[in-house]
């Protein structure tokens, strides 16, 4: 294979910052990954990351959020980029038992093989990766 040829396929979707767009993001993800054993996990990850963008950043209401889905033979990578508006980067929290929010990114961190956060107060991108080779000692590359 030529060194600049990629077998990865990439899709993108921009959604208005309304709560009902989370279900659209889930459907979009499910449609792209139809037949993949990672589809259910990917759908849950997109749901959580999209909801976080709407609830906790300027993406909610009049803003928007962007999804990117990259699929290669070894990795499914799901990214959600928000419009920022907060000085605090997304991070896993330890909410109290009666807390209504605060568990989403922790759940994503448990499901995904790797979670990476990039950005600043102008916008954060959270990328969750699911490796297709999950045998003991399996690596994405």
PDB file of C-alpha atoms in Angstrom:
ATOM      1  CA  UNK A   1       0.000   0.000   0.000  1.00  0.00           C
ATOM      2  CA  UNK A   2       1.198   3.506  -0.777  1.00  0.00           C
ATOM      3  CA  UNK A   3       2.343   5.353   2.328  1.00  0.00           C
ATOM      4  CA  UNK A   4      -0.230   8.128   1.829  1.00  0.00           C
ATOM      5  CA  UNK A   5      -3.205   5.875   1.231  1.00  0.00           C
ATOM      6  CA  UNK A   6      -5.574   5.416   4.123  1.00  0.00           C
ATOM      7  CA  UNK A   7      -8.196   2.766   4.613  1.00  0.00           C
ATOM      8  CA  UNK A   8     -10.009   4.964   7.116  1.00  0.00           C
ATOM      9  CA  UNK A   9     -13.401   6.407   6.212  1.00  0.00           C
ATOM     10  CA  UNK A  10     -14.508   9.619   7.896  1.00  0.00           C
ATOM     11  CA  UNK A  11     -17.977  11.157   8.286  1.00  0.00           C
ATOM     12  CA  UNK A  12     -19.025  14.459   9.846  1.00  0.00           C
ATOM     13  CA  UNK A  13     -22.297  15.921  11.091  1.00  0.00           C
ATOM     14  CA  UNK A  14     -23.085  19.326  12.584  1.00  0.00           C
ATOM     15  CA  UNK A  15     -26.169  19.527  14.794  1.00  0.00           C
ATOM     16  CA  UNK A  16     -28.014  22.485  16.329  1.00  0.00           C
ATOM     17  CA  UNK A  17     -27.718  22.600  20.104  1.00  0.00           C
ATOM     18  CA  UNK A  18     -31.197  21.269  20.865  1.00  0.00           C
ATOM     19  CA  UNK A  19     -31.756  18.203  23.070  1.00  0.00           C
ATOM     20  CA  UNK A  20     -33.641  16.335  20.324  1.00  0.00           C
ATOM     21  CA  UNK A  21     -30.469  16.416  18.225  1.00  0.00           C
ATOM     22  CA  UNK A  22     -28.908  13.822  20.538  1.00  0.00           C
ATOM     23  CA  UNK A  23     -31.278  11.179  19.140  1.00  0.00           C
ATOM     24  CA  UNK A  24     -30.363  12.270  15.605  1.00  0.00           C
ATOM     25  CA  UNK A  25     -26.669  11.868  16.463  1.00  0.00           C
ATOM     26  CA  UNK A  26     -27.369   8.356  17.782  1.00  0.00           C
ATOM     27  CA  UNK A  27     -29.277   7.357  14.627  1.00  0.00           C
ATOM     28  CA  UNK A  28     -26.534   8.759  12.408  1.00  0.00           C
ATOM     29  CA  UNK A  29     -23.906   6.756  14.291  1.00  0.00           C
ATOM     30  CA  UNK A  30     -26.002   3.583  14.246  1.00  0.00           C
ATOM     31  CA  UNK A  31     -26.632   3.933  10.507  1.00  0.00           C
ATOM     32  CA  UNK A  32     -22.940   4.334   9.687  1.00  0.00           C
ATOM     33  CA  UNK A  33     -21.888   1.436  11.921  1.00  0.00           C
ATOM     34  CA  UNK A  34     -24.747  -0.899  10.972  1.00  0.00           C
ATOM     35  CA  UNK A  35     -23.536  -4.487  11.340  1.00  0.00           C
ATOM     36  CA  UNK A  36     -20.473  -3.576  13.422  1.00  0.00           C
ATOM     37  CA  UNK A  37     -20.056  -5.249  16.820  1.00  0.00           C
ATOM     38  CA  UNK A  38     -19.031  -1.799  18.126  1.00  0.00           C
ATOM     39  CA  UNK A  39     -22.249  -0.043  17.028  1.00  0.00           C
ATOM     40  CA  UNK A  40     -24.027  -0.189  20.403  1.00  0.00           C
ATOM     41  CA  UNK A  41     -21.023   1.130  22.335  1.00  0.00           C
ATOM     42  CA  UNK A  42     -20.441   3.855  19.741  1.00  0.00           C
ATOM     43  CA  UNK A  43     -24.080   4.926  19.873  1.00  0.00           C
ATOM     44  CA  UNK A  44     -23.956   5.245  23.666  1.00  0.00           C
ATOM     45  CA  UNK A  45     -20.701   7.218  23.522  1.00  0.00           C
ATOM     46  CA  UNK A  46     -22.085   9.657  20.940  1.00  0.00           C
ATOM     47  CA  UNK A  47     -25.229  10.081  23.015  1.00  0.00           C
ATOM     48  CA  UNK A  48     -23.284  10.955  26.167  1.00  0.00           C
ATOM     49  CA  UNK A  49     -20.785  13.268  24.464  1.00  0.00           C
ATOM     50  CA  UNK A  50     -23.502  15.080  22.502  1.00  0.00           C
ATOM     51  CA  UNK A  51     -25.640  15.562  25.613  1.00  0.00           C
ATOM     52  CA  UNK A  52     -22.608  16.913  27.490  1.00  0.00           C
ATOM     53  CA  UNK A  53     -21.940  19.446  24.717  1.00  0.00           C
ATOM     54  CA  UNK A  54     -25.540  20.664  24.862  1.00  0.00           C
ATOM     55  CA  UNK A  55     -25.810  20.743  28.653  1.00  0.00           C
ATOM     56  CA  UNK A  56     -22.429  22.126  29.667  1.00  0.00           C
ATOM     57  CA  UNK A  57     -21.186  24.412  26.873  1.00  0.00           C
ATOM     58  CA  UNK A  58     -22.224  27.233  24.565  1.00  0.00           C
ATOM     59  CA  UNK A  59     -23.346  24.558  22.074  1.00  0.00           C
ATOM     60  CA  UNK A  60     -26.691  24.269  23.850  1.00  0.00           C
ATOM     61  CA  UNK A  61     -29.654  26.354  22.712  1.00  0.00           C
ATOM     62  CA  UNK A  62     -28.506  28.731  19.971  1.00  0.00           C
ATOM     63  CA  UNK A  63     -25.175  26.960  19.386  1.00  0.00           C
ATOM     64  CA  UNK A  64     -24.234  23.720  17.686  1.00  0.00           C
ATOM     65  CA  UNK A  65     -21.930  20.753  18.085  1.00  0.00           C
ATOM     66  CA  UNK A  66     -20.009  18.749  15.517  1.00  0.00           C
ATOM     67  CA  UNK A  67     -19.586  14.988  15.347  1.00  0.00           C
ATOM     68  CA  UNK A  68     -16.864  13.164  13.477  1.00  0.00           C
ATOM     69  CA  UNK A  69     -16.765   9.404  13.020  1.00  0.00           C
ATOM     70  CA  UNK A  70     -13.670   7.691  11.624  1.00  0.00           C
ATOM     71  CA  UNK A  71     -13.673   3.984  10.882  1.00  0.00           C
ATOM     72  CA  UNK A  72     -10.594   1.966  10.034  1.00  0.00           C
ATOM     73  CA  UNK A  73      -9.875  -1.758  10.229  1.00  0.00           C
ATOM     74  CA  UNK A  74      -8.391  -1.280  13.718  1.00  0.00           C
ATOM     75  CA  UNK A  75     -10.232   1.671  15.320  1.00  0.00           C
ATOM     76  CA  UNK A  76     -13.587   3.409  15.454  1.00  0.00           C
ATOM     77  CA  UNK A  77     -12.988   6.994  16.628  1.00  0.00           C
ATOM     78  CA  UNK A  78     -15.898   9.209  17.686  1.00  0.00           C
ATOM     79  CA  UNK A  79     -15.335  12.920  18.284  1.00  0.00           C
ATOM     80  CA  UNK A  80     -17.701  15.601  19.514  1.00  0.00           C
ATOM     81  CA  UNK A  81     -16.619  19.231  19.308  1.00  0.00           C
ATOM     82  CA  UNK A  82     -18.502  21.873  21.285  1.00  0.00           C
ATOM     83  CA  UNK A  83     -18.547  25.669  21.032  1.00  0.00           C
ATOM     84  CA  UNK A  84     -16.763  26.215  24.337  1.00  0.00           C
ATOM     85  CA  UNK A  85     -17.890  28.903  26.711  1.00  0.00           C
ATOM     86  CA  UNK A  86     -16.350  27.257  29.751  1.00  0.00           C
ATOM     87  CA  UNK A  87     -12.856  27.518  31.184  1.00  0.00           C
ATOM     88  CA  UNK A  88     -13.038  23.965  32.517  1.00  0.00           C
ATOM     89  CA  UNK A  89     -12.049  21.080  30.267  1.00  0.00           C
ATOM     90  CA  UNK A  90     -14.352  18.069  30.257  1.00  0.00           C
ATOM     91  CA  UNK A  91     -13.187  15.593  32.890  1.00  0.00           C
ATOM     92  CA  UNK A  92     -14.413  12.527  34.733  1.00  0.00           C
ATOM     93  CA  UNK A  93     -16.149  13.479  37.973  1.00  0.00           C
ATOM     94  CA  UNK A  94     -17.139  11.593  41.085  1.00  0.00           C
ATOM     95  CA  UNK A  95     -20.713  12.826  41.640  1.00  0.00           C
ATOM     96  CA  UNK A  96     -22.653  12.171  44.807  1.00  0.00           C
ATOM     97  CA  UNK A  97     -25.171   9.326  44.750  1.00  0.00           C
ATOM     98  CA  UNK A  98     -28.106  11.724  44.434  1.00  0.00           C
ATOM     99  CA  UNK A  99     -26.522  13.928  41.734  1.00  0.00           C
ATOM    100  CA  UNK A 100     -28.561  14.229  38.526  1.00  0.00           C
ATOM    101  CA  UNK A 101     -25.560  14.905  36.236  1.00  0.00           C
ATOM    102  CA  UNK A 102     -21.857  14.118  36.174  1.00  0.00           C
ATOM    103  CA  UNK A 103     -21.619  10.464  35.157  1.00  0.00           C
ATOM    104  CA  UNK A 104     -21.532  10.661  31.341  1.00  0.00           C
ATOM    105  CA  UNK A 105     -17.825  11.132  30.686  1.00  0.00           C
ATOM    106  CA  UNK A 106     -17.013   8.529  33.334  1.00  0.00           C
ATOM    107  CA  UNK A 107     -19.239   6.044  31.534  1.00  0.00           C
ATOM    108  CA  UNK A 108     -17.580   6.909  28.210  1.00  0.00           C
ATOM    109  CA  UNK A 109     -14.160   6.365  29.804  1.00  0.00           C
ATOM    110  CA  UNK A 110     -15.195   2.887  30.911  1.00  0.00           C
ATOM    111  CA  UNK A 111     -16.664   1.871  27.536  1.00  0.00           C
ATOM    112  CA  UNK A 112     -13.962   3.364  25.273  1.00  0.00           C
ATOM    113  CA  UNK A 113     -10.441   2.008  25.036  1.00  0.00           C
ATOM    114  CA  UNK A 114      -9.050   5.545  25.001  1.00  0.00           C
ATOM    115  CA  UNK A 115     -10.539   9.025  25.580  1.00  0.00           C
ATOM    116  CA  UNK A 116      -8.672  12.206  24.651  1.00  0.00           C
ATOM    117  CA  UNK A 117      -9.723  15.824  25.285  1.00  0.00           C
ATOM    118  CA  UNK A 118      -8.298  18.731  23.260  1.00  0.00           C
ATOM    119  CA  UNK A 119      -9.138  22.404  23.164  1.00  0.00           C
ATOM    120  CA  UNK A 120      -9.688  25.452  25.324  1.00  0.00           C
ATOM    121  CA  UNK A 121     -12.465  27.815  26.424  1.00  0.00           C
ATOM    122  CA  UNK A 122     -13.276  28.446  22.725  1.00  0.00           C
ATOM    123  CA  UNK A 123     -14.228  24.819  22.210  1.00  0.00           C
ATOM    124  CA  UNK A 124     -13.305  21.319  23.288  1.00  0.00           C
ATOM    125  CA  UNK A 125     -13.142  18.126  21.294  1.00  0.00           C
ATOM    126  CA  UNK A 126     -13.625  14.847  23.111  1.00  0.00           C
ATOM    127  CA  UNK A 127     -12.522  11.800  21.125  1.00  0.00           C
ATOM    128  CA  UNK A 128     -13.351   8.266  22.224  1.00  0.00           C
ATOM    129  CA  UNK A 129     -11.679   5.345  20.502  1.00  0.00           C
ATOM    130  CA  UNK A 130     -12.939   1.788  20.297  1.00  0.00           C
ATOM    131  CA  UNK A 131     -10.340  -0.733  19.155  1.00  0.00           C
ATOM    132  CA  UNK A 132     -11.561  -3.537  16.947  1.00  0.00           C
ATOM    133  CA  UNK A 133      -8.865  -5.917  18.238  1.00  0.00           C
ATOM    134  CA  UNK A 134      -9.655  -6.310  21.920  1.00  0.00           C
ATOM    135  CA  UNK A 135      -7.834  -9.597  22.484  1.00  0.00           C
ATOM    136  CA  UNK A 136      -5.351  -9.563  25.386  1.00  0.00           C
ATOM    137  CA  UNK A 137      -2.324  -7.684  24.160  1.00  0.00           C
ATOM    138  CA  UNK A 138      -4.243  -6.302  21.182  1.00  0.00           C
ATOM    139  CA  UNK A 139      -3.165  -2.839  20.064  1.00  0.00           C
ATOM    140  CA  UNK A 140      -4.889  -0.414  17.700  1.00  0.00           C
ATOM    141  CA  UNK A 141      -1.913  -0.069  15.356  1.00  0.00           C
TER     142      UNK A 141
END
